């Protein structure tokens, strides 16, 4: 049974930082691309960042480029999202997902709440 469990969310002031983690189990982690998505109240889920199975290819939404960094540790089956210079508009539930070679995301975590106060 595949499980993706996010952690690290919380309440932070604008300009602050948070580091999210997503621990995977039940799959061969190094075979999967990983992504972070977010959904704010009343809005559609949106892509935030993605990373290839090796970590060699990184992808970011324009809204987070230069502020967020995605990384992975295949030995720990964990993907991270370092979020700096947070803005109130970054407030959302952040979820991780595991995808195939074509970045079709097959497995999803439950999400962790990030709230940025102004």
mmCIF file of C-alpha atoms in Angstrom:
data_model
loop_
_atom_site.group_PDB
_atom_site.id
_atom_site.type_symbol
_atom_site.label_atom_id
_atom_site.label_comp_id
_atom_site.label_asym_id
_atom_site.label_seq_id
_atom_site.Cartn_x
_atom_site.Cartn_y
_atom_site.Cartn_z
ATOM 1 C CA UNK A 1 0.000 0.000 0.000
ATOM 2 C CA UNK A 2 1.470 3.301 -1.108
ATOM 3 C CA UNK A 3 1.553 6.074 1.469
ATOM 4 C CA UNK A 4 2.741 9.641 1.142
ATOM 5 C CA UNK A 5 2.808 11.561 4.418
ATOM 6 C CA UNK A 6 3.502 15.281 4.506
ATOM 7 C CA UNK A 7 4.834 17.202 7.491
ATOM 8 C CA UNK A 8 6.251 20.616 8.317
ATOM 9 C CA UNK A 9 3.277 22.843 7.696
ATOM 10 C CA UNK A 10 2.214 25.549 10.103
ATOM 11 C CA UNK A 11 1.637 29.228 10.688
ATOM 12 C CA UNK A 12 4.362 31.676 9.716
ATOM 13 C CA UNK A 13 4.607 35.422 9.234
ATOM 14 C CA UNK A 14 5.118 36.901 5.802
ATOM 15 C CA UNK A 15 8.784 36.810 4.873
ATOM 16 C CA UNK A 16 9.366 33.696 6.925
ATOM 17 C CA UNK A 17 10.362 30.181 5.922
ATOM 18 C CA UNK A 18 9.062 26.649 6.241
ATOM 19 C CA UNK A 19 10.402 23.299 5.121
ATOM 20 C CA UNK A 20 7.910 20.663 4.105
ATOM 21 C CA UNK A 21 8.752 16.971 3.948
ATOM 22 C CA UNK A 22 6.926 14.082 2.306
ATOM 23 C CA UNK A 23 7.846 10.574 3.385
ATOM 24 C CA UNK A 24 6.933 7.792 0.967
ATOM 25 C CA UNK A 25 6.412 4.118 1.621
ATOM 26 C CA UNK A 26 5.063 1.139 -0.303
ATOM 27 C CA UNK A 27 6.766 2.076 -3.572
ATOM 28 C CA UNK A 28 10.247 2.118 -5.060
ATOM 29 C CA UNK A 29 10.750 5.788 -4.409
ATOM 30 C CA UNK A 30 13.729 6.255 -6.729
ATOM 31 C CA UNK A 31 11.589 5.125 -9.684
ATOM 32 C CA UNK A 32 9.164 8.031 -9.313
ATOM 33 C CA UNK A 33 9.140 11.684 -10.164
ATOM 34 C CA UNK A 34 7.794 13.709 -7.265
ATOM 35 C CA UNK A 35 5.801 16.871 -7.130
ATOM 36 C CA UNK A 36 4.350 19.399 -4.735
ATOM 37 C CA UNK A 37 0.930 20.899 -5.327
ATOM 38 C CA UNK A 38 -1.200 23.325 -3.346
ATOM 39 C CA UNK A 39 -4.844 24.235 -3.051
ATOM 40 C CA UNK A 40 -6.123 27.425 -1.475
ATOM 41 C CA UNK A 41 -9.725 27.787 -0.299
ATOM 42 C CA UNK A 42 -12.059 28.285 -3.236
ATOM 43 C CA UNK A 43 -9.309 27.730 -5.795
ATOM 44 C CA UNK A 44 -8.195 24.918 -8.046
ATOM 45 C CA UNK A 45 -5.240 22.759 -7.091
ATOM 46 C CA UNK A 46 -2.080 24.082 -8.709
ATOM 47 C CA UNK A 47 1.366 22.729 -9.430
ATOM 48 C CA UNK A 48 4.135 24.171 -7.264
ATOM 49 C CA UNK A 49 7.305 22.201 -7.986
ATOM 50 C CA UNK A 50 8.482 18.922 -9.470
ATOM 51 C CA UNK A 51 11.646 16.841 -9.416
ATOM 52 C CA UNK A 52 12.762 13.934 -11.571
ATOM 53 C CA UNK A 53 13.585 10.517 -10.132
ATOM 54 C CA UNK A 54 17.302 11.334 -10.010
ATOM 55 C CA UNK A 55 16.867 14.891 -8.807
ATOM 56 C CA UNK A 56 18.581 16.153 -11.935
ATOM 57 C CA UNK A 57 15.577 17.981 -13.346
ATOM 58 C CA UNK A 58 13.636 20.554 -11.352
ATOM 59 C CA UNK A 59 10.476 22.405 -12.292
ATOM 60 C CA UNK A 60 8.751 25.333 -10.616
ATOM 61 C CA UNK A 61 5.622 27.372 -11.005
ATOM 62 C CA UNK A 62 6.437 30.966 -11.925
ATOM 63 C CA UNK A 63 4.833 32.149 -8.707
ATOM 64 C CA UNK A 64 7.421 30.379 -6.543
ATOM 65 C CA UNK A 65 10.586 30.544 -8.638
ATOM 66 C CA UNK A 66 13.482 31.947 -6.673
ATOM 67 C CA UNK A 67 11.686 31.425 -3.356
ATOM 68 C CA UNK A 68 10.975 27.669 -3.174
ATOM 69 C CA UNK A 69 13.393 24.785 -3.634
ATOM 70 C CA UNK A 70 12.437 21.174 -4.174
ATOM 71 C CA UNK A 71 14.868 18.378 -3.327
ATOM 72 C CA UNK A 72 14.806 14.668 -2.617
ATOM 73 C CA UNK A 73 16.711 12.047 -0.663
ATOM 74 C CA UNK A 74 16.179 8.685 -2.307
ATOM 75 C CA UNK A 75 17.906 6.872 0.574
ATOM 76 C CA UNK A 76 15.212 8.237 2.904
ATOM 77 C CA UNK A 77 12.345 8.020 0.396
ATOM 78 C CA UNK A 78 11.587 11.646 1.153
ATOM 79 C CA UNK A 79 11.000 14.753 -0.917
ATOM 80 C CA UNK A 80 11.329 18.249 0.528
ATOM 81 C CA UNK A 81 10.056 21.714 -0.268
ATOM 82 C CA UNK A 82 12.033 24.580 1.214
ATOM 83 C CA UNK A 83 9.866 27.684 1.173
ATOM 84 C CA UNK A 84 11.477 31.073 1.763
ATOM 85 C CA UNK A 85 10.162 34.637 1.575
ATOM 86 C CA UNK A 86 6.661 33.371 2.143
ATOM 87 C CA UNK A 87 3.717 35.556 1.160
ATOM 88 C CA UNK A 88 0.102 35.510 2.342
ATOM 89 C CA UNK A 89 -0.887 34.247 -1.114
ATOM 90 C CA UNK A 90 1.155 31.097 -0.465
ATOM 91 C CA UNK A 91 -1.452 30.067 2.115
ATOM 92 C CA UNK A 92 -2.859 26.688 1.057
ATOM 93 C CA UNK A 93 -2.913 22.983 1.744
ATOM 94 C CA UNK A 94 0.281 21.558 0.283
ATOM 95 C CA UNK A 95 0.299 17.983 -0.994
ATOM 96 C CA UNK A 96 2.994 15.802 -2.452
ATOM 97 C CA UNK A 97 2.491 13.349 -5.283
ATOM 98 C CA UNK A 98 4.410 10.538 -6.945
ATOM 99 C CA UNK A 99 4.396 10.318 -10.703
ATOM 100 C CA UNK A 100 5.608 8.186 -13.549
ATOM 101 C CA UNK A 101 8.251 9.067 -16.119
ATOM 102 C CA UNK A 102 5.736 11.265 -17.946
ATOM 103 C CA UNK A 103 4.931 13.133 -14.732
ATOM 104 C CA UNK A 104 1.447 11.653 -14.552
ATOM 105 C CA UNK A 105 0.914 11.715 -10.814
ATOM 106 C CA UNK A 106 -0.509 8.454 -9.533
ATOM 107 C CA UNK A 107 -0.268 8.689 -5.757
ATOM 108 C CA UNK A 108 -1.146 11.580 -3.485
ATOM 109 C CA UNK A 109 -0.650 12.531 0.139
ATOM 110 C CA UNK A 110 -3.314 14.009 2.385
ATOM 111 C CA UNK A 111 -1.677 17.399 2.603
ATOM 112 C CA UNK A 112 -0.360 19.786 5.222
ATOM 113 C CA UNK A 113 -1.693 23.266 5.935
ATOM 114 C CA UNK A 114 0.546 26.275 5.389
ATOM 115 C CA UNK A 115 -0.765 29.617 6.613
ATOM 116 C CA UNK A 116 1.150 32.834 6.024
ATOM 117 C CA UNK A 117 0.001 35.854 8.031
ATOM 118 C CA UNK A 118 0.534 39.416 6.857
#
